[in-house]
C-alpha cells in the first residue's frame, strides 16, 4: 500500500511485533523501557559540558593558535582583538559538544523513555497507519510545541517532510508506544496525497535532495567576503559599511534557514553546526529560537494561534477578521509605516532571542552570540578605529537593513493568502492542501532566486522543506501540474512586482475595512 511504501521510504517504522491492546500493557512496557534506559545512562556526566569542555577548549585553542602555531605575526594580530579567531573557536567547541553528546551522554530517545509519567488523558498522533502515544514525549520534542498541533491527526506527510533523513527521529519512533490505527481514526486520503508522495520518491531518485556543493561554497564566499569588506570599509564610511553588513546578514538568514531545515548537507549534526555558525556567530541570533518559531509556521501556515508569523498586532494585519483587534487610529496607516517598521524587526528579535537562550538554558548558543559581538566589535574598534558609540550605531544600522531585507521578502509569500481562524479550522486541512493554498510563488528569475535564497519558490519550499533550495526550480513544473490536476489545490504564482503591489494593496484594503467597521 502507499502508506507502507511511505513508511519504508523514510525508515520510520517496521512491522509491529507487539500490539498493546490494553492501557495496562502499554504502561508496563513503558516502565520496562525506562528501567533499561536508566541502567544505560551515565547520569554522573550531566553538566560537564558547560562546566569543563567549554572553558578548557577555549583556553587550549587560544594557547595553541597564539603561541604555538602562528608565531609572532599572529600574536600581533591577536593583540588587536582577533586572538580567539571566533568562528574557529565556536566551530571546534560545537564539535566537542557533539562528540560529548554522542559518546558520554545517554541518547536523546533514552532521555525521553526515562521521563516520568504525564498526568491526564493520553495524547496520540497517527503516522504511517500507526497510532503513537506521545503524551510523555510532547514536552521534550526537539522541534518544540509543534507536535501538539497534530494531536489526534494524521501527521504522516508532516513527519516525512520534516524528518525524511533523520535517523534519530526514526529511532525515537521505535521507542514510543504504538498500536495499529483503526480506519475511523485516520480520514481517507485524497488522491493528490498519494501522487504527492510519488513525486517525493521521484525527486529523491533524481538526487534533488543531495547537497549542491558549488552553490553552498558560493553562498559562503559571498557572505564572508561581504562581512570582511564591511569591517574594512567602516574606517571610510560607516553607513555604506553597515548596509553591506546588513545585506550579508540577510544572506546569512537565508543560509541558516536552509541549514535549520537540514537542507544544506542533509546531515543533522553538520547542518545544525552550520546554522549555529551563521545564525549565532555571523548574526548574533539563536538557532534554537529560530527552529522553535519557524517549525510552527511550517506545520500550520496561516493558521491563527499556531503560526507564530501571524502575531503582528497591534501594528499590522493582512486579514480583515484578524484586524478587528487592532486600534483604528493606528492600523489605518499600516501601508505607510510597514517598511519603516521592518527596520525594527531584527533589533526586537535581538532581545527576544537573548531571553529565549536564558529561559531555555542554551549556554553554548549564548556564548556563540557573544563571540559575534566580540569579533565584530573588536574588528570595528581596533582595526577600523571606530568609537564605542559609532560601533553601536553600526550594529543598529546593519540590523535595520537586515530586518528590512528579510522581513520584506518573507512578507510576500504568505500574508496575502487565505487565513484560518484557529486550530479547529486548520485541523481538517491535509498537509499538501494547507501548504499549497496558503503560499504563493513570486518570480522565476535566477537573479531574484539568488537574492532571496530561492525562497521566491515558496510553495515548493513548503512541500519539500528539507530539499536544498537551489533545486526548487527543478520541481516547480511537477508541483504546478499536480495543483492544476486537482481543483482542491491552488498554485498561486506571479511576478515580483505583482507580489509587492498585492502586499501593499492588501494592507491598505484591510486598514480601510477596519476603519469603516
Short mmCIF file of C-alpha atoms in Angstrom, two decimals:
data_model
loop_
_atom_site.label_atom_id
_atom_site.label_comp_id
_atom_site.label_asym_id
_atom_site.label_seq_id
_atom_site.Cartn_x
_atom_site.Cartn_y
_atom_site.Cartn_z
CA UNK A 1 0.00 0.00 0.00
CA UNK A 2 1.02 3.63 -0.35
CA UNK A 3 1.21 4.02 3.40
CA UNK A 4 3.52 1.03 3.73
CA UNK A 5 5.73 2.31 0.92
CA UNK A 6 5.99 5.74 2.56
CA UNK A 7 6.89 4.06 5.84
CA UNK A 8 9.69 2.08 4.25
CA UNK A 9 10.94 5.04 2.26
CA UNK A 10 11.59 7.18 5.31
CA UNK A 11 12.67 4.32 7.54
CA UNK A 12 10.37 5.48 10.28
CA UNK A 13 8.72 2.23 11.25
CA UNK A 14 8.92 -1.53 10.89
CA UNK A 15 6.41 -4.35 11.28
CA UNK A 16 4.88 -4.15 14.72
CA UNK A 17 5.93 -7.18 16.69
CA UNK A 18 3.69 -6.46 19.66
CA UNK A 19 0.24 -4.98 19.85
CA UNK A 20 -0.68 -3.10 23.01
CA UNK A 21 -4.37 -3.57 23.11
CA UNK A 22 -4.71 -2.50 26.73
CA UNK A 23 -3.52 0.55 28.56
CA UNK A 24 -2.04 -1.61 31.31
CA UNK A 25 0.21 -3.47 28.87
CA UNK A 26 1.37 -0.18 27.35
CA UNK A 27 2.18 1.19 30.82
CA UNK A 28 4.10 -1.99 31.68
CA UNK A 29 6.15 -1.67 28.50
CA UNK A 30 6.92 1.98 29.21
CA UNK A 31 8.15 1.09 32.70
CA UNK A 32 10.39 -1.72 31.39
CA UNK A 33 11.88 0.51 28.71
CA UNK A 34 12.60 3.25 31.24
CA UNK A 35 14.31 0.77 33.56
CA UNK A 36 16.58 -0.36 30.72
CA UNK A 37 17.32 3.23 29.71
CA UNK A 38 18.15 4.26 33.27
CA UNK A 39 20.75 1.46 33.53
CA UNK A 40 22.42 2.62 30.32
CA UNK A 41 22.69 6.31 31.11
CA UNK A 42 25.79 7.74 32.85
CA UNK A 43 23.95 10.46 34.72
CA UNK A 44 27.10 11.48 36.59
CA UNK A 45 28.32 13.18 33.42
CA UNK A 46 25.44 15.68 33.48
CA UNK A 47 26.57 19.29 33.40
CA UNK A 48 30.20 18.60 32.48
CA UNK A 49 29.70 20.05 29.02
CA UNK A 50 29.29 23.67 30.11
CA UNK A 51 31.45 23.34 33.23
CA UNK A 52 34.52 21.71 31.68
CA UNK A 53 34.74 21.41 27.90
CA UNK A 54 33.77 25.00 27.09
CA UNK A 55 36.45 26.90 29.08
CA UNK A 56 39.08 24.19 28.56
CA UNK A 57 38.56 24.11 24.80
CA UNK A 58 38.70 27.90 24.65
CA UNK A 59 41.93 28.04 26.68
CA UNK A 60 43.71 25.27 24.77
CA UNK A 61 42.73 26.65 21.38
CA UNK A 62 43.85 30.17 22.23
CA UNK A 63 47.23 28.98 23.52
CA UNK A 64 47.76 26.70 20.51
CA UNK A 65 46.93 29.36 17.95
CA UNK A 66 48.52 32.41 19.54
CA UNK A 67 51.74 30.95 20.97
CA UNK A 68 52.43 27.66 19.24
CA UNK A 69 51.22 27.65 15.67
CA UNK A 70 51.25 31.07 14.06
CA UNK A 71 54.07 32.82 15.85
CA UNK A 72 54.85 36.47 16.42
CA UNK A 73 52.93 37.88 13.46
CA UNK A 74 49.68 36.22 14.54
CA UNK A 75 50.22 37.35 18.13
CA UNK A 76 50.34 40.92 16.92
CA UNK A 77 47.02 40.47 15.17
CA UNK A 78 45.69 38.86 18.32
CA UNK A 79 46.63 41.96 20.31
CA UNK A 80 44.28 43.89 18.05
CA UNK A 81 41.34 41.82 19.20
CA UNK A 82 41.22 38.72 16.97
CA UNK A 83 43.11 36.31 19.24
CA UNK A 84 40.18 33.94 19.71
CA UNK A 85 39.54 33.56 15.98
CA UNK A 86 35.92 33.46 16.98
CA UNK A 87 34.44 31.42 14.16
CA UNK A 88 37.00 28.67 14.56
CA UNK A 89 36.54 28.56 18.32
CA UNK A 90 32.77 28.27 18.00
CA UNK A 91 33.04 25.51 15.41
CA UNK A 92 35.59 23.45 17.35
CA UNK A 93 33.71 23.75 20.62
CA UNK A 94 30.50 22.77 18.95
CA UNK A 95 32.18 19.68 17.51
CA UNK A 96 33.37 18.86 21.04
CA UNK A 97 29.79 19.24 22.22
CA UNK A 98 28.57 16.85 19.51
CA UNK A 99 31.20 14.24 20.37
CA UNK A 100 30.39 14.56 24.06
CA UNK A 101 26.68 14.10 23.43
CA UNK A 102 27.36 11.07 21.28
CA UNK A 103 29.80 9.17 23.49
CA UNK A 104 29.35 10.42 27.05
CA UNK A 105 25.67 11.18 27.49
CA UNK A 106 22.69 8.97 27.16
CA UNK A 107 20.93 9.21 23.82
CA UNK A 108 18.01 11.56 23.36
CA UNK A 109 15.47 8.80 22.94
CA UNK A 110 16.71 7.19 26.17
CA UNK A 111 16.11 10.52 27.91
CA UNK A 112 12.58 10.51 26.60
CA UNK A 113 11.98 6.97 27.81
CA UNK A 114 13.33 7.81 31.26
CA UNK A 115 10.90 10.72 31.65
CA UNK A 116 8.22 10.44 34.28
CA UNK A 117 4.58 9.76 33.59
CA UNK A 118 2.47 12.70 32.45
CA UNK A 119 -0.82 13.06 34.26
CA UNK A 120 -4.07 13.49 32.40
CA UNK A 121 -5.50 11.90 29.26
CA UNK A 122 -3.13 10.26 26.80
CA UNK A 123 -2.23 12.15 23.61
CA UNK A 124 -1.89 10.41 20.24
CA UNK A 125 -0.81 11.13 16.69
CA UNK A 126 -1.26 8.94 13.62
CA UNK A 127 1.71 8.16 11.42
CA UNK A 128 2.07 5.64 8.61
CA UNK A 129 -1.04 3.74 9.73
CA UNK A 130 0.04 3.51 13.38
CA UNK A 131 -1.28 5.25 16.49
CA UNK A 132 1.56 6.67 18.60
CA UNK A 133 1.29 7.65 22.26
CA UNK A 134 3.22 10.94 22.51
CA UNK A 135 1.98 12.03 25.95
CA UNK A 136 5.38 11.78 27.66
CA UNK A 137 7.27 12.80 24.52
CA UNK A 138 5.46 16.01 23.57
CA UNK A 139 7.10 18.28 26.16
CA UNK A 140 10.56 17.04 25.15
CA UNK A 141 10.03 17.13 21.40
CA UNK A 142 13.18 18.83 19.99
CA UNK A 143 11.05 20.76 17.48
CA UNK A 144 9.08 22.40 20.28
CA UNK A 145 5.32 22.54 20.75
CA UNK A 146 4.65 21.91 17.07
CA UNK A 147 3.89 18.23 17.75
CA UNK A 148 0.83 19.33 19.76
CA UNK A 149 -0.64 20.81 16.59
CA UNK A 150 -1.17 17.26 15.34
CA UNK A 151 -2.86 15.64 18.32
CA UNK A 152 -5.47 13.18 17.02
CA UNK A 153 -4.45 13.93 13.43
CA UNK A 154 -2.58 12.10 10.68
CA UNK A 155 0.88 13.66 10.62
CA UNK A 156 2.47 11.28 8.10
CA UNK A 157 3.28 13.88 5.47
CA UNK A 158 4.34 16.49 8.02
CA UNK A 159 6.67 13.97 9.67
CA UNK A 160 8.16 12.87 6.35
CA UNK A 161 8.65 16.48 5.25
CA UNK A 162 10.48 17.45 8.45
CA UNK A 163 12.32 14.20 9.24
CA UNK A 164 12.84 12.34 5.97
CA UNK A 165 16.58 11.79 6.60
CA UNK A 166 16.65 11.81 10.40
CA UNK A 167 17.89 8.54 11.89
CA UNK A 168 17.28 9.91 15.36
CA UNK A 169 13.61 10.58 14.59
CA UNK A 170 13.18 7.04 13.28
CA UNK A 171 14.94 5.70 16.37
CA UNK A 172 12.69 7.71 18.65
CA UNK A 173 9.58 6.46 16.88
CA UNK A 174 10.60 2.88 17.65
CA UNK A 175 10.82 3.75 21.35
CA UNK A 176 7.28 5.14 21.53
CA UNK A 177 4.25 3.01 22.36
CA UNK A 178 2.13 2.32 19.31
CA UNK A 179 -0.86 0.35 18.12
CA UNK A 180 -2.43 -0.25 14.75
CA UNK A 181 -4.68 2.66 13.80
CA UNK A 182 -8.29 1.83 13.06
CA UNK A 183 -9.80 3.29 9.85
CA UNK A 184 -12.13 5.55 11.83
CA UNK A 185 -9.15 7.36 13.35
CA UNK A 186 -7.49 8.26 10.06
CA UNK A 187 -9.58 10.10 7.45
CA UNK A 188 -9.46 8.89 3.87
CA UNK A 189 -6.60 10.48 1.96
CA UNK A 190 -7.37 12.46 -1.21
CA UNK A 191 -5.85 11.14 -4.43
CA UNK A 192 -3.39 14.00 -4.61
CA UNK A 193 -1.74 12.86 -1.37
CA UNK A 194 -0.66 9.61 -2.99
CA UNK A 195 0.53 11.47 -6.08
CA UNK A 196 2.50 13.92 -3.95
CA UNK A 197 4.26 11.06 -2.18
CA UNK A 198 5.12 9.50 -5.52
CA UNK A 199 6.60 12.82 -6.63
CA UNK A 200 8.75 12.96 -3.50
CA UNK A 201 10.09 9.49 -4.28
CA UNK A 202 10.75 10.57 -7.86
CA UNK A 203 12.63 13.70 -6.74
CA UNK A 204 14.65 11.63 -4.29
CA UNK A 205 15.73 9.23 -7.06
CA UNK A 206 16.67 12.23 -9.21
CA UNK A 207 19.11 13.31 -6.48
CA UNK A 208 17.33 16.58 -5.76
CA UNK A 209 17.75 16.08 -2.01
CA UNK A 210 21.53 15.79 -2.40
CA UNK A 211 23.69 18.79 -1.47
CA UNK A 212 24.77 21.25 -4.15
CA UNK A 213 28.34 21.92 -3.02
CA UNK A 214 29.12 24.56 -5.63
CA UNK A 215 26.08 26.58 -4.61
CA UNK A 216 26.91 26.19 -0.91
CA UNK A 217 30.51 27.37 -1.42
CA UNK A 218 29.40 30.36 -3.48
CA UNK A 219 26.93 31.43 -0.78
CA UNK A 220 29.54 31.14 1.98
CA UNK A 221 32.15 33.04 -0.03
CA UNK A 222 29.68 35.85 -0.73
CA UNK A 223 28.79 36.19 2.95
CA UNK A 224 32.35 36.03 4.26
CA UNK A 225 33.60 38.43 1.59
CA UNK A 226 30.87 40.98 2.30
CA UNK A 227 31.38 40.84 6.08
CA UNK A 228 35.15 41.25 5.86
CA UNK A 229 34.78 44.07 3.36
CA UNK A 230 32.17 45.81 5.52
CA UNK A 231 34.51 45.87 8.53
CA UNK A 232 37.32 47.20 6.34
CA UNK A 233 35.05 49.84 4.78
CA UNK A 234 33.92 51.10 8.20
CA UNK A 235 37.03 53.26 8.51
CA UNK A 236 35.89 55.22 5.45
CA UNK A 237 32.06 55.13 5.58
CA UNK A 238 30.04 53.76 8.47
CA UNK A 239 26.75 53.97 6.56
CA UNK A 240 27.89 52.03 3.48
CA UNK A 241 29.73 49.57 5.70
CA UNK A 242 26.60 48.89 7.77
CA UNK A 243 24.50 48.49 4.62
CA UNK A 244 26.87 45.85 3.26
CA UNK A 245 26.90 44.10 6.64
CA UNK A 246 23.07 44.17 6.70
CA UNK A 247 22.96 42.61 3.24
CA UNK A 248 25.43 39.91 4.31
CA UNK A 249 23.45 39.21 7.48
CA UNK A 250 20.30 38.85 5.41
CA UNK A 251 22.09 36.31 3.22
CA UNK A 252 23.18 34.59 6.45
CA UNK A 253 19.49 34.46 7.29
CA UNK A 254 18.69 32.57 4.09
CA UNK A 255 21.62 30.19 4.56
CA UNK A 256 20.85 29.42 8.20
CA UNK A 257 17.20 28.97 7.18
CA UNK A 258 18.20 26.15 4.86
CA UNK A 259 20.50 24.67 7.49
CA UNK A 260 17.74 24.79 10.10
CA UNK A 261 15.61 22.70 7.75
CA UNK A 262 18.55 20.28 7.31
CA UNK A 263 18.55 21.34 3.67
CA UNK A 264 22.28 22.00 3.24
CA UNK A 265 24.02 18.62 3.61
CA UNK A 266 21.08 16.55 4.90
CA UNK A 267 23.17 15.52 7.93
CA UNK A 268 21.55 16.92 11.05
CA UNK A 269 24.69 17.47 13.13
CA UNK A 270 26.53 19.20 10.29
CA UNK A 271 23.56 21.36 9.28
CA UNK A 272 22.86 22.45 12.86
CA UNK A 273 26.55 23.36 13.18
CA UNK A 274 26.24 25.47 10.01
CA UNK A 275 23.11 27.10 11.37
CA UNK A 276 24.76 27.96 14.68
CA UNK A 277 27.75 29.41 12.82
CA UNK A 278 25.72 31.69 10.54
CA UNK A 279 22.76 32.47 12.79
CA UNK A 280 24.76 32.66 16.01
CA UNK A 281 28.29 33.80 15.22
CA UNK A 282 27.69 35.71 11.98
CA UNK A 283 24.33 37.28 13.01
CA UNK A 284 24.26 37.14 16.80
CA UNK A 285 20.97 35.22 17.00
CA UNK A 286 19.78 31.86 18.28
CA UNK A 287 19.43 28.80 16.05
CA UNK A 288 17.23 27.01 18.61
CA UNK A 289 14.91 30.03 18.88
CA UNK A 290 14.59 30.16 15.10
CA UNK A 291 13.75 26.44 14.80
CA UNK A 292 11.20 26.65 17.60
CA UNK A 293 9.44 29.56 15.91
CA UNK A 294 9.79 28.53 12.26
CA UNK A 295 8.69 24.92 12.74
CA UNK A 296 5.31 26.19 13.91
CA UNK A 297 4.96 28.25 10.75
CA UNK A 298 5.70 25.28 8.50
CA UNK A 299 3.46 22.91 10.41
CA UNK A 300 0.38 25.15 10.23
CA UNK A 301 0.99 28.11 7.89
CA UNK A 302 -1.57 30.93 8.13
CA UNK A 303 -3.44 29.20 10.96
CA UNK A 304 -4.01 31.70 13.74
CA UNK A 305 -2.89 30.70 17.25
CA UNK A 306 -0.44 28.23 15.71
CA UNK A 307 1.58 30.09 13.08
CA UNK A 308 3.87 32.43 15.04
CA UNK A 309 4.44 34.63 11.99
CA UNK A 310 0.85 35.87 12.29
CA UNK A 311 1.49 37.54 15.64
CA UNK A 312 1.68 41.05 14.16
CA UNK A 313 -0.94 43.00 16.11
CA UNK A 314 -1.50 45.78 17.02
CA UNK A 315 0.67 47.21 14.25
CA UNK A 316 -0.01 45.06 11.16
CA UNK A 317 -2.68 42.78 9.75
CA UNK A 318 -3.37 41.33 6.31
CA UNK A 319 -6.69 39.72 7.28
CA UNK A 320 -9.99 41.58 7.86
CA UNK A 321 -11.15 39.40 10.75
CA UNK A 322 -7.76 39.48 12.39
CA UNK A 323 -7.62 43.29 12.04
CA UNK A 324 -10.74 43.73 14.20
CA UNK A 325 -8.47 43.51 17.25
CA UNK A 326 -6.27 46.38 16.04
CA UNK A 327 -6.88 50.02 17.07
CA UNK A 328 -8.36 52.01 14.20
CA UNK A 329 -6.23 55.09 14.79
CA UNK A 330 -3.08 53.02 14.27
CA UNK A 331 -3.97 50.37 11.70
CA UNK A 332 -5.24 52.96 9.20
CA UNK A 333 -1.62 53.91 8.44
CA UNK A 334 -0.16 50.40 8.23
CA UNK A 335 0.58 50.54 4.49
CA UNK A 336 2.73 53.63 5.14
CA UNK A 337 4.71 52.55 8.18
CA UNK A 338 5.09 48.90 7.10
CA UNK A 339 8.59 49.31 5.62
CA UNK A 340 9.98 51.58 8.37
CA UNK A 341 8.61 49.16 10.97
CA UNK A 342 10.58 46.30 9.40
CA UNK A 343 13.77 48.13 10.34
CA UNK A 344 12.95 47.23 13.97
CA UNK A 345 12.36 43.57 13.09
CA UNK A 346 15.87 42.35 13.95
CA UNK A 347 16.56 44.74 16.87
CA UNK A 348 13.38 43.46 18.57
CA UNK A 349 14.35 39.84 17.95
CA UNK A 350 17.80 40.69 19.29
CA UNK A 351 16.13 40.99 22.70
CA UNK A 352 13.72 38.06 22.36
CA UNK A 353 16.46 35.65 21.26
CA UNK A 354 18.60 36.50 24.28
CA UNK A 355 15.62 35.97 26.59
CA UNK A 356 14.93 32.63 24.88
CA UNK A 357 18.51 31.45 25.38
CA UNK A 358 18.29 32.41 29.04
CA UNK A 359 14.91 30.80 29.71
CA UNK A 360 15.58 27.61 27.71
CA UNK A 361 19.15 27.28 29.02
CA UNK A 362 21.22 27.41 25.82
CA UNK A 363 24.63 28.47 27.21
CA UNK A 364 26.56 27.42 24.12
CA UNK A 365 24.38 29.47 21.78
CA UNK A 366 24.70 32.43 24.16
CA UNK A 367 28.47 32.03 24.03
CA UNK A 368 28.46 31.96 20.21
CA UNK A 369 26.27 35.08 20.10
CA UNK A 370 28.73 36.76 22.45
CA UNK A 371 31.53 35.88 20.01
CA UNK A 372 29.55 37.68 17.30
CA UNK A 373 29.72 40.96 19.20
CA UNK A 374 33.28 40.32 20.35
CA UNK A 375 34.59 39.66 16.84
CA UNK A 376 32.78 42.48 15.06
CA UNK A 377 33.22 44.90 17.95
CA UNK A 378 36.96 44.40 18.16
CA UNK A 379 37.27 44.45 14.39
CA UNK A 380 35.47 47.79 14.15
CA UNK A 381 37.10 49.43 17.15
CA UNK A 382 40.65 48.10 16.85
CA UNK A 383 41.04 47.55 13.11
CA UNK A 384 38.82 50.29 11.69
CA UNK A 385 39.26 52.68 14.60
CA UNK A 386 35.59 53.36 15.41
CA UNK A 387 34.49 54.67 18.77
CA UNK A 388 32.19 52.66 21.02
CA UNK A 389 29.28 54.94 20.11
CA UNK A 390 29.96 54.59 16.39
CA UNK A 391 30.24 50.81 16.74
CA UNK A 392 26.84 50.57 18.44
CA UNK A 393 25.36 52.72 15.69
CA UNK A 394 26.96 50.48 13.06
CA UNK A 395 25.36 47.40 14.61
CA UNK A 396 21.93 49.03 14.78
CA UNK A 397 22.10 50.28 11.17
CA UNK A 398 23.21 46.85 9.94
CA UNK A 399 20.44 45.13 11.89
CA UNK A 400 17.91 47.59 10.45
CA UNK A 401 18.98 46.82 6.87
CA UNK A 402 18.85 43.10 7.63
CA UNK A 403 15.36 43.36 9.10
CA UNK A 404 14.07 45.38 6.17
CA UNK A 405 15.52 42.90 3.68
CA UNK A 406 14.40 39.68 5.38
CA UNK A 407 11.05 40.96 6.62
CA UNK A 408 10.02 42.29 3.23
CA UNK A 409 10.98 39.09 1.37
CA UNK A 410 9.14 36.88 3.86
CA UNK A 411 6.05 39.08 3.85
CA UNK A 412 5.41 38.45 0.15
CA UNK A 413 4.81 34.70 0.35
CA UNK A 414 2.04 34.15 2.91
CA UNK A 415 0.33 37.15 4.47
CA UNK A 416 -1.90 37.96 1.48
CA UNK A 417 -3.08 34.34 1.19
CA UNK A 418 -6.17 32.92 2.99
CA UNK A 419 -6.05 32.82 6.78
CA UNK A 420 -7.69 30.28 9.07
CA UNK A 421 -9.33 31.50 12.25
CA UNK A 422 -7.83 28.90 14.57
CA UNK A 423 -6.65 25.33 15.17
CA UNK A 424 -10.08 23.76 14.65
CA UNK A 425 -10.29 25.15 11.13
CA UNK A 426 -6.74 24.13 10.27
CA UNK A 427 -7.18 20.69 11.80
CA UNK A 428 -9.31 19.45 8.92
CA UNK A 429 -6.96 20.54 6.12
CA UNK A 430 -4.38 17.97 5.00
CA UNK A 431 -0.68 18.75 4.66
CA UNK A 432 -0.48 19.19 0.89
CA UNK A 433 -3.60 21.37 0.62
CA UNK A 434 -2.54 23.53 3.55
CA UNK A 435 0.90 24.21 2.10
CA UNK A 436 -0.33 24.94 -1.43
CA UNK A 437 -3.34 27.08 -0.56
CA UNK A 438 -1.63 29.37 1.96
CA UNK A 439 1.51 30.09 -0.06
CA UNK A 440 2.46 31.89 -3.26
CA UNK A 441 5.48 31.97 -5.59
CA UNK A 442 6.85 35.23 -6.90
CA UNK A 443 9.21 35.46 -9.88
CA UNK A 444 11.10 32.60 -11.51
CA UNK A 445 14.16 34.77 -12.21
CA UNK A 446 17.53 33.29 -11.26
CA UNK A 447 18.64 36.72 -10.06
CA UNK A 448 15.64 37.01 -7.74
CA UNK A 449 16.29 33.43 -6.65
CA UNK A 450 19.86 34.26 -5.64
CA UNK A 451 18.81 37.44 -3.82
CA UNK A 452 16.06 35.64 -1.87
CA UNK A 453 17.83 32.36 -1.16
CA UNK A 454 15.44 30.76 -3.70
CA UNK A 455 12.58 31.29 -1.26
CA UNK A 456 10.71 33.06 -4.04
CA UNK A 457 9.58 29.49 -4.88
CA UNK A 458 7.79 29.23 -1.56
CA UNK A 459 5.20 26.58 -2.50
CA UNK A 460 7.95 24.16 -3.45
CA UNK A 461 9.83 25.01 -0.27
CA UNK A 462 6.81 24.29 1.92
CA UNK A 463 6.14 20.96 0.22
CA UNK A 464 9.82 19.93 0.46
CA UNK A 465 11.44 21.93 3.29
CA UNK A 466 14.49 19.65 3.56
CA UNK A 467 15.33 19.88 -0.14
CA UNK A 468 18.28 22.19 -0.97
CA UNK A 469 16.71 25.47 -2.03
CA UNK A 470 18.66 25.66 -5.28
CA UNK A 471 16.74 22.61 -6.51
CA UNK A 472 13.24 24.07 -6.18
CA UNK A 473 13.45 25.25 -9.78
CA UNK A 474 13.61 21.62 -10.91
CA UNK A 475 10.36 20.57 -9.22
CA UNK A 476 8.15 23.61 -9.85
CA UNK A 477 6.69 22.19 -13.08
CA UNK A 478 5.73 18.95 -11.31
CA UNK A 479 4.10 20.91 -8.48
CA UNK A 480 2.24 23.15 -10.93
CA UNK A 481 0.88 20.12 -12.80
CA UNK A 482 -0.23 18.48 -9.56
CA UNK A 483 -2.15 21.59 -8.48
CA UNK A 484 -3.69 22.03 -11.93
CA UNK A 485 -4.89 18.42 -11.92
CA UNK A 486 -6.83 18.73 -8.66
CA UNK A 487 -9.31 21.54 -8.08
CA UNK A 488 -8.76 21.41 -4.31
CA UNK A 489 -5.19 22.66 -4.74
CA UNK A 490 -4.20 26.20 -5.70
CA UNK A 491 -0.95 27.20 -7.35
CA UNK A 492 -0.58 30.97 -6.98
CA UNK A 493 2.35 32.44 -8.90
CA UNK A 494 3.07 36.00 -10.01
CA UNK A 495 5.91 38.37 -10.80
CA UNK A 496 7.90 40.10 -8.06
CA UNK A 497 6.26 43.45 -8.76
CA UNK A 498 2.77 41.91 -8.72
CA UNK A 499 3.54 40.35 -5.34
CA UNK A 500 4.78 43.68 -3.98
CA UNK A 501 1.69 45.52 -5.25
CA UNK A 502 -0.65 42.87 -3.85
CA UNK A 503 1.08 43.10 -0.48
CA UNK A 504 0.56 46.86 -0.16
CA UNK A 505 -2.92 46.75 -1.64
CA UNK A 506 -3.94 44.16 0.93
CA UNK A 507 -2.52 46.25 3.77
CA UNK A 508 -4.43 49.28 2.55
CA UNK A 509 -7.67 47.35 1.94
CA UNK A 510 -7.63 45.72 5.37
CA UNK A 511 -6.93 49.07 7.04
CA UNK A 512 -9.78 50.73 5.13
CA UNK A 513 -12.19 47.91 6.07
CA UNK A 514 -11.19 48.17 9.74
CA UNK A 515 -11.78 51.92 9.83
CA UNK A 516 -15.25 51.53 8.33
CA UNK A 517 -16.29 48.79 10.76
#
